[in-house]
């Protein structure tokens, strides 16, 4: 660490203390040349988790945007607000886990995670989200998706 007084790079740490939130460390230092004391702070530099769009653009993961899409799909459905929050958190956790190494996830992978989760929670919400996510352009595509959903339904006993 460069001494702010004389510019020397030779110093020693006198005291280290973790800050209250645990996100940084405060270090008291003393220059070995001029004995000037100064404070430095050490923080982890985190790269933002990114979403890779279909056209190759990257944008930071936005939990609010994800929540809005899920809330829109679940609108007027018998799902509580706390359940919506839980769904968003679970999807976010899975996305971070899946993109852990590269710190990014494609929109198609993220969309598939959302579809899987909505399929478990509410079939109508699944179809609503799928119709936007998969860009249904006609009624046949919509019907095909509903039929696939019905085929995967377990028979009630």
mmCIF file with all atom_site columns, C-alpha atoms in Angstrom:
data_model
loop_
_atom_site.group_PDB
_atom_site.id
_atom_site.type_symbol
_atom_site.label_atom_id
_atom_site.label_alt_id
_atom_site.label_comp_id
_atom_site.label_asym_id
_atom_site.label_entity_id
_atom_site.label_seq_id
_atom_site.pdbx_PDB_ins_code
_atom_site.Cartn_x
_atom_site.Cartn_y
_atom_site.Cartn_z
_atom_site.occupancy
_atom_site.B_iso_or_equiv
_atom_site.pdbx_formal_charge
_atom_site.auth_seq_id
_atom_site.auth_comp_id
_atom_site.auth_asym_id
_atom_site.auth_atom_id
_atom_site.pdbx_PDB_model_num
ATOM 1   C CA . UNK A 1 1   ? 0.000   0.000   0.000   1.00 0.00 ? 1   UNK A CA 1
ATOM 2   C CA . UNK A 1 2   ? 1.452   3.396   -0.983  1.00 0.00 ? 2   UNK A CA 1
ATOM 3   C CA . UNK A 1 3   ? 1.971   5.799   1.935   1.00 0.00 ? 3   UNK A CA 1
ATOM 4   C CA . UNK A 1 4   ? -0.122  8.950   1.386   1.00 0.00 ? 4   UNK A CA 1
ATOM 5   C CA . UNK A 1 5   ? 2.584   11.049  3.087   1.00 0.00 ? 5   UNK A CA 1
ATOM 6   C CA . UNK A 1 6   ? 5.890   9.975   1.475   1.00 0.00 ? 6   UNK A CA 1
ATOM 7   C CA . UNK A 1 7   ? 4.806   7.578   -1.296  1.00 0.00 ? 7   UNK A CA 1
ATOM 8   C CA . UNK A 1 8   ? 6.776   4.624   0.040   1.00 0.00 ? 8   UNK A CA 1
ATOM 9   C CA . UNK A 1 9   ? 5.398   1.129   -0.631  1.00 0.00 ? 9   UNK A CA 1
ATOM 10  C CA . UNK A 1 10  ? 6.917   -0.261  2.571   1.00 0.00 ? 10  UNK A CA 1
ATOM 11  C CA . UNK A 1 11  ? 4.367   -0.357  5.407   1.00 0.00 ? 11  UNK A CA 1
ATOM 12  C CA . UNK A 1 12  ? 3.110   -2.627  8.138   1.00 0.00 ? 12  UNK A CA 1
ATOM 13  C CA . UNK A 1 13  ? -0.392  -3.423  9.359   1.00 0.00 ? 13  UNK A CA 1
ATOM 14  C CA . UNK A 1 14  ? -0.867  -2.357  12.974  1.00 0.00 ? 14  UNK A CA 1
ATOM 15  C CA . UNK A 1 15  ? -4.483  -3.407  13.401  1.00 0.00 ? 15  UNK A CA 1
ATOM 16  C CA . UNK A 1 16  ? -7.173  -5.150  11.312  1.00 0.00 ? 16  UNK A CA 1
ATOM 17  C CA . UNK A 1 17  ? -10.851 -4.965  12.116  1.00 0.00 ? 17  UNK A CA 1
ATOM 18  C CA . UNK A 1 18  ? -13.868 -6.377  10.329  1.00 0.00 ? 18  UNK A CA 1
ATOM 19  C CA . UNK A 1 19  ? -16.528 -3.741  9.719   1.00 0.00 ? 19  UNK A CA 1
ATOM 20  C CA . UNK A 1 20  ? -19.996 -4.143  11.266  1.00 0.00 ? 20  UNK A CA 1
ATOM 21  C CA . UNK A 1 21  ? -21.653 -5.582  8.135   1.00 0.00 ? 21  UNK A CA 1
ATOM 22  C CA . UNK A 1 22  ? -18.764 -7.987  7.504   1.00 0.00 ? 22  UNK A CA 1
ATOM 23  C CA . UNK A 1 23  ? -18.389 -6.745  3.917   1.00 0.00 ? 23  UNK A CA 1
ATOM 24  C CA . UNK A 1 24  ? -15.098 -4.935  4.427   1.00 0.00 ? 24  UNK A CA 1
ATOM 25  C CA . UNK A 1 25  ? -11.983 -4.904  6.602   1.00 0.00 ? 25  UNK A CA 1
ATOM 26  C CA . UNK A 1 26  ? -10.484 -1.749  8.072   1.00 0.00 ? 26  UNK A CA 1
ATOM 27  C CA . UNK A 1 27  ? -6.696  -1.801  8.423   1.00 0.00 ? 27  UNK A CA 1
ATOM 28  C CA . UNK A 1 28  ? -4.561  0.681   10.341  1.00 0.00 ? 28  UNK A CA 1
ATOM 29  C CA . UNK A 1 29  ? -1.146  0.904   8.721   1.00 0.00 ? 29  UNK A CA 1
ATOM 30  C CA . UNK A 1 30  ? 2.164   2.557   9.487   1.00 0.00 ? 30  UNK A CA 1
ATOM 31  C CA . UNK A 1 31  ? 4.741   3.546   6.908   1.00 0.00 ? 31  UNK A CA 1
ATOM 32  C CA . UNK A 1 32  ? 8.104   1.959   7.718   1.00 0.00 ? 32  UNK A CA 1
ATOM 33  C CA . UNK A 1 33  ? 9.954   4.933   6.220   1.00 0.00 ? 33  UNK A CA 1
ATOM 34  C CA . UNK A 1 34  ? 8.246   8.063   7.620   1.00 0.00 ? 34  UNK A CA 1
ATOM 35  C CA . UNK A 1 35  ? 6.125   6.394   10.365  1.00 0.00 ? 35  UNK A CA 1
ATOM 36  C CA . UNK A 1 36  ? 2.962   8.099   9.101   1.00 0.00 ? 36  UNK A CA 1
ATOM 37  C CA . UNK A 1 37  ? -0.204  6.212   10.132  1.00 0.00 ? 37  UNK A CA 1
ATOM 38  C CA . UNK A 1 38  ? -3.116  5.785   7.773   1.00 0.00 ? 38  UNK A CA 1
ATOM 39  C CA . UNK A 1 39  ? -6.220  3.659   7.280   1.00 0.00 ? 39  UNK A CA 1
ATOM 40  C CA . UNK A 1 40  ? -7.084  1.424   4.340   1.00 0.00 ? 40  UNK A CA 1
ATOM 41  C CA . UNK A 1 41  ? -10.241 -0.546  3.588   1.00 0.00 ? 41  UNK A CA 1
ATOM 42  C CA . UNK A 1 42  ? -10.420 -3.910  1.860   1.00 0.00 ? 42  UNK A CA 1
ATOM 43  C CA . UNK A 1 43  ? -13.587 -5.026  0.059   1.00 0.00 ? 43  UNK A CA 1
ATOM 44  C CA . UNK A 1 44  ? -14.490 -7.920  -2.197  1.00 0.00 ? 44  UNK A CA 1
ATOM 45  C CA . UNK A 1 45  ? -15.005 -6.778  -5.751  1.00 0.00 ? 45  UNK A CA 1
ATOM 46  C CA . UNK A 1 46  ? -18.014 -8.668  -7.004  1.00 0.00 ? 46  UNK A CA 1
ATOM 47  C CA . UNK A 1 47  ? -18.857 -8.937  -10.655 1.00 0.00 ? 47  UNK A CA 1
ATOM 48  C CA . UNK A 1 48  ? -22.572 -8.616  -11.325 1.00 0.00 ? 48  UNK A CA 1
ATOM 49  C CA . UNK A 1 49  ? -24.532 -11.703 -12.339 1.00 0.00 ? 49  UNK A CA 1
ATOM 50  C CA . UNK A 1 50  ? -25.438 -11.207 -16.015 1.00 0.00 ? 50  UNK A CA 1
ATOM 51  C CA . UNK A 1 51  ? -28.259 -12.388 -18.268 1.00 0.00 ? 51  UNK A CA 1
ATOM 52  C CA . UNK A 1 52  ? -27.237 -13.098 -21.879 1.00 0.00 ? 52  UNK A CA 1
ATOM 53  C CA . UNK A 1 53  ? -29.950 -12.031 -24.314 1.00 0.00 ? 53  UNK A CA 1
ATOM 54  C CA . UNK A 1 54  ? -30.741 -13.926 -27.525 1.00 0.00 ? 54  UNK A CA 1
ATOM 55  C CA . UNK A 1 55  ? -28.924 -11.275 -29.590 1.00 0.00 ? 55  UNK A CA 1
ATOM 56  C CA . UNK A 1 56  ? -25.786 -11.666 -27.441 1.00 0.00 ? 56  UNK A CA 1
ATOM 57  C CA . UNK A 1 57  ? -26.217 -8.513  -25.367 1.00 0.00 ? 57  UNK A CA 1
ATOM 58  C CA . UNK A 1 58  ? -25.596 -8.844  -21.643 1.00 0.00 ? 58  UNK A CA 1
ATOM 59  C CA . UNK A 1 59  ? -27.487 -7.058  -18.901 1.00 0.00 ? 59  UNK A CA 1
ATOM 60  C CA . UNK A 1 60  ? -27.349 -7.356  -15.121 1.00 0.00 ? 60  UNK A CA 1
ATOM 61  C CA . UNK A 1 61  ? -29.749 -9.870  -13.576 1.00 0.00 ? 61  UNK A CA 1
ATOM 62  C CA . UNK A 1 62  ? -32.797 -7.938  -12.361 1.00 0.00 ? 62  UNK A CA 1
ATOM 63  C CA . UNK A 1 63  ? -34.799 -9.655  -9.630  1.00 0.00 ? 63  UNK A CA 1
ATOM 64  C CA . UNK A 1 64  ? -37.556 -7.037  -9.953  1.00 0.00 ? 64  UNK A CA 1
ATOM 65  C CA . UNK A 1 65  ? -37.971 -7.756  -13.664 1.00 0.00 ? 65  UNK A CA 1
ATOM 66  C CA . UNK A 1 66  ? -38.199 -11.482 -12.931 1.00 0.00 ? 66  UNK A CA 1
ATOM 67  C CA . UNK A 1 67  ? -40.748 -10.834 -10.181 1.00 0.00 ? 67  UNK A CA 1
ATOM 68  C CA . UNK A 1 68  ? -42.890 -8.646  -12.478 1.00 0.00 ? 68  UNK A CA 1
ATOM 69  C CA . UNK A 1 69  ? -43.032 -11.398 -15.116 1.00 0.00 ? 69  UNK A CA 1
ATOM 70  C CA . UNK A 1 70  ? -43.995 -14.037 -12.575 1.00 0.00 ? 70  UNK A CA 1
ATOM 71  C CA . UNK A 1 71  ? -46.550 -11.760 -10.912 1.00 0.00 ? 71  UNK A CA 1
ATOM 72  C CA . UNK A 1 72  ? -48.097 -11.059 -14.322 1.00 0.00 ? 72  UNK A CA 1
ATOM 73  C CA . UNK A 1 73  ? -48.383 -14.798 -15.005 1.00 0.00 ? 73  UNK A CA 1
ATOM 74  C CA . UNK A 1 74  ? -49.907 -15.410 -11.557 1.00 0.00 ? 74  UNK A CA 1
ATOM 75  C CA . UNK A 1 75  ? -52.266 -12.426 -11.712 1.00 0.00 ? 75  UNK A CA 1
ATOM 76  C CA . UNK A 1 76  ? -55.749 -13.275 -10.394 1.00 0.00 ? 76  UNK A CA 1
ATOM 77  C CA . UNK A 1 77  ? -54.595 -16.788 -9.479  1.00 0.00 ? 77  UNK A CA 1
ATOM 78  C CA . UNK A 1 78  ? -54.999 -18.229 -5.957  1.00 0.00 ? 78  UNK A CA 1
ATOM 79  C CA . UNK A 1 79  ? -51.322 -17.772 -5.071  1.00 0.00 ? 79  UNK A CA 1
ATOM 80  C CA . UNK A 1 80  ? -50.284 -15.669 -2.053  1.00 0.00 ? 80  UNK A CA 1
ATOM 81  C CA . UNK A 1 81  ? -47.785 -12.824 -2.252  1.00 0.00 ? 81  UNK A CA 1
ATOM 82  C CA . UNK A 1 82  ? -45.431 -14.708 0.064   1.00 0.00 ? 82  UNK A CA 1
ATOM 83  C CA . UNK A 1 83  ? -45.577 -17.707 -2.304  1.00 0.00 ? 83  UNK A CA 1
ATOM 84  C CA . UNK A 1 84  ? -44.699 -15.421 -5.241  1.00 0.00 ? 84  UNK A CA 1
ATOM 85  C CA . UNK A 1 85  ? -41.706 -14.105 -3.263  1.00 0.00 ? 85  UNK A CA 1
ATOM 86  C CA . UNK A 1 86  ? -40.640 -17.678 -2.487  1.00 0.00 ? 86  UNK A CA 1
ATOM 87  C CA . UNK A 1 87  ? -40.932 -18.680 -6.172  1.00 0.00 ? 87  UNK A CA 1
ATOM 88  C CA . UNK A 1 88  ? -38.824 -15.691 -7.254  1.00 0.00 ? 88  UNK A CA 1
ATOM 89  C CA . UNK A 1 89  ? -36.182 -16.513 -4.624  1.00 0.00 ? 89  UNK A CA 1
ATOM 90  C CA . UNK A 1 90  ? -36.042 -20.183 -5.658  1.00 0.00 ? 90  UNK A CA 1
ATOM 91  C CA . UNK A 1 91  ? -35.706 -19.260 -9.341  1.00 0.00 ? 91  UNK A CA 1
ATOM 92  C CA . UNK A 1 92  ? -32.977 -16.738 -8.529  1.00 0.00 ? 92  UNK A CA 1
ATOM 93  C CA . UNK A 1 93  ? -31.102 -19.328 -6.433  1.00 0.00 ? 93  UNK A CA 1
ATOM 94  C CA . UNK A 1 94  ? -31.304 -21.912 -9.221  1.00 0.00 ? 94  UNK A CA 1
ATOM 95  C CA . UNK A 1 95  ? -30.158 -19.357 -11.809 1.00 0.00 ? 95  UNK A CA 1
ATOM 96  C CA . UNK A 1 96  ? -27.147 -18.377 -9.663  1.00 0.00 ? 96  UNK A CA 1
ATOM 97  C CA . UNK A 1 97  ? -26.303 -22.035 -9.097  1.00 0.00 ? 97  UNK A CA 1
ATOM 98  C CA . UNK A 1 98  ? -26.561 -22.837 -12.799 1.00 0.00 ? 98  UNK A CA 1
ATOM 99  C CA . UNK A 1 99  ? -24.429 -19.847 -13.828 1.00 0.00 ? 99  UNK A CA 1
ATOM 100 C CA . UNK A 1 100 ? -22.029 -20.031 -10.897 1.00 0.00 ? 100 UNK A CA 1
ATOM 101 C CA . UNK A 1 101 ? -18.804 -20.464 -12.851 1.00 0.00 ? 101 UNK A CA 1
ATOM 102 C CA . UNK A 1 102 ? -19.420 -17.974 -15.645 1.00 0.00 ? 102 UNK A CA 1
ATOM 103 C CA . UNK A 1 103 ? -21.490 -15.521 -13.516 1.00 0.00 ? 103 UNK A CA 1
ATOM 104 C CA . UNK A 1 104 ? -24.084 -15.435 -16.290 1.00 0.00 ? 104 UNK A CA 1
ATOM 105 C CA . UNK A 1 105 ? -27.138 -17.278 -17.573 1.00 0.00 ? 105 UNK A CA 1
ATOM 106 C CA . UNK A 1 106 ? -28.887 -17.180 -20.936 1.00 0.00 ? 106 UNK A CA 1
ATOM 107 C CA . UNK A 1 107 ? -32.449 -15.904 -21.184 1.00 0.00 ? 107 UNK A CA 1
ATOM 108 C CA . UNK A 1 108 ? -33.487 -19.295 -22.577 1.00 0.00 ? 108 UNK A CA 1
ATOM 109 C CA . UNK A 1 109 ? -32.071 -21.149 -19.537 1.00 0.00 ? 109 UNK A CA 1
ATOM 110 C CA . UNK A 1 110 ? -33.667 -18.628 -17.181 1.00 0.00 ? 110 UNK A CA 1
ATOM 111 C CA . UNK A 1 111 ? -37.002 -18.960 -19.003 1.00 0.00 ? 111 UNK A CA 1
ATOM 112 C CA . UNK A 1 112 ? -36.886 -22.747 -18.697 1.00 0.00 ? 112 UNK A CA 1
ATOM 113 C CA . UNK A 1 113 ? -36.273 -22.478 -14.943 1.00 0.00 ? 113 UNK A CA 1
ATOM 114 C CA . UNK A 1 114 ? -39.291 -20.165 -14.625 1.00 0.00 ? 114 UNK A CA 1
ATOM 115 C CA . UNK A 1 115 ? -41.467 -22.500 -16.723 1.00 0.00 ? 115 UNK A CA 1
ATOM 116 C CA . UNK A 1 116 ? -40.496 -25.539 -14.626 1.00 0.00 ? 116 UNK A CA 1
ATOM 117 C CA . UNK A 1 117 ? -41.306 -23.725 -11.405 1.00 0.00 ? 117 UNK A CA 1
ATOM 118 C CA . UNK A 1 118 ? -44.620 -22.321 -12.686 1.00 0.00 ? 118 UNK A CA 1
ATOM 119 C CA . UNK A 1 119 ? -45.581 -25.769 -13.982 1.00 0.00 ? 119 UNK A CA 1
ATOM 120 C CA . UNK A 1 120 ? -45.205 -27.077 -10.420 1.00 0.00 ? 120 UNK A CA 1
ATOM 121 C CA . UNK A 1 121 ? -47.235 -24.236 -8.912  1.00 0.00 ? 121 UNK A CA 1
ATOM 122 C CA . UNK A 1 122 ? -50.027 -23.281 -11.326 1.00 0.00 ? 122 UNK A CA 1
ATOM 123 C CA . UNK A 1 123 ? -50.792 -24.626 -14.820 1.00 0.00 ? 123 UNK A CA 1
ATOM 124 C CA . UNK A 1 124 ? -52.650 -21.480 -15.920 1.00 0.00 ? 124 UNK A CA 1
ATOM 125 C CA . UNK A 1 125 ? -49.702 -19.298 -14.906 1.00 0.00 ? 125 UNK A CA 1
ATOM 126 C CA . UNK A 1 126 ? -47.429 -21.702 -16.796 1.00 0.00 ? 126 UNK A CA 1
ATOM 127 C CA . UNK A 1 127 ? -49.468 -21.261 -20.003 1.00 0.00 ? 127 UNK A CA 1
ATOM 128 C CA . UNK A 1 128 ? -49.579 -17.479 -19.561 1.00 0.00 ? 128 UNK A CA 1
ATOM 129 C CA . UNK A 1 129 ? -45.818 -17.275 -19.131 1.00 0.00 ? 129 UNK A CA 1
ATOM 130 C CA . UNK A 1 130 ? -45.140 -19.794 -21.909 1.00 0.00 ? 130 UNK A CA 1
ATOM 131 C CA . UNK A 1 131 ? -47.287 -17.858 -24.376 1.00 0.00 ? 131 UNK A CA 1
ATOM 132 C CA . UNK A 1 132 ? -45.090 -14.778 -23.917 1.00 0.00 ? 132 UNK A CA 1
ATOM 133 C CA . UNK A 1 133 ? -41.762 -16.580 -23.424 1.00 0.00 ? 133 UNK A CA 1
ATOM 134 C CA . UNK A 1 134 ? -42.199 -18.911 -26.397 1.00 0.00 ? 134 UNK A CA 1
ATOM 135 C CA . UNK A 1 135 ? -43.739 -16.176 -28.569 1.00 0.00 ? 135 UNK A CA 1
ATOM 136 C CA . UNK A 1 136 ? -46.914 -18.022 -29.528 1.00 0.00 ? 136 UNK A CA 1
ATOM 137 C CA . UNK A 1 137 ? -47.983 -16.548 -32.850 1.00 0.00 ? 137 UNK A CA 1
ATOM 138 C CA . UNK A 1 138 ? -51.174 -18.522 -33.433 1.00 0.00 ? 138 UNK A CA 1
ATOM 139 C CA . UNK A 1 139 ? -53.825 -20.584 -31.690 1.00 0.00 ? 139 UNK A CA 1
ATOM 140 C CA . UNK A 1 140 ? -52.298 -23.908 -32.810 1.00 0.00 ? 140 UNK A CA 1
ATOM 141 C CA . UNK A 1 141 ? -49.104 -23.265 -30.823 1.00 0.00 ? 141 UNK A CA 1
ATOM 142 C CA . UNK A 1 142 ? -51.188 -22.416 -27.770 1.00 0.00 ? 142 UNK A CA 1
ATOM 143 C CA . UNK A 1 143 ? -53.279 -25.594 -28.121 1.00 0.00 ? 143 UNK A CA 1
ATOM 144 C CA . UNK A 1 144 ? -50.165 -27.736 -28.617 1.00 0.00 ? 144 UNK A CA 1
ATOM 145 C CA . UNK A 1 145 ? -48.660 -26.410 -25.379 1.00 0.00 ? 145 UNK A CA 1
ATOM 146 C CA . UNK A 1 146 ? -51.897 -27.096 -23.462 1.00 0.00 ? 146 UNK A CA 1
ATOM 147 C CA . UNK A 1 147 ? -52.001 -30.643 -24.875 1.00 0.00 ? 147 UNK A CA 1
ATOM 148 C CA . UNK A 1 148 ? -48.388 -31.247 -23.789 1.00 0.00 ? 148 UNK A CA 1
ATOM 149 C CA . UNK A 1 149 ? -49.329 -30.015 -20.349 1.00 0.00 ? 149 UNK A CA 1
ATOM 150 C CA . UNK A 1 150 ? -52.320 -32.373 -20.206 1.00 0.00 ? 150 UNK A CA 1
ATOM 151 C CA . UNK A 1 151 ? -50.183 -35.355 -21.334 1.00 0.00 ? 151 UNK A CA 1
ATOM 152 C CA . UNK A 1 152 ? -47.734 -34.680 -18.497 1.00 0.00 ? 152 UNK A CA 1
ATOM 153 C CA . UNK A 1 153 ? -50.497 -34.419 -15.892 1.00 0.00 ? 153 UNK A CA 1
ATOM 154 C CA . UNK A 1 154 ? -50.564 -37.356 -13.499 1.00 0.00 ? 154 UNK A CA 1
ATOM 155 C CA . UNK A 1 155 ? -53.901 -39.171 -13.461 1.00 0.00 ? 155 UNK A CA 1
ATOM 156 C CA . UNK A 1 156 ? -55.946 -38.398 -10.339 1.00 0.00 ? 156 UNK A CA 1
ATOM 157 C CA . UNK A 1 157 ? -56.713 -41.396 -8.144  1.00 0.00 ? 157 UNK A CA 1
#
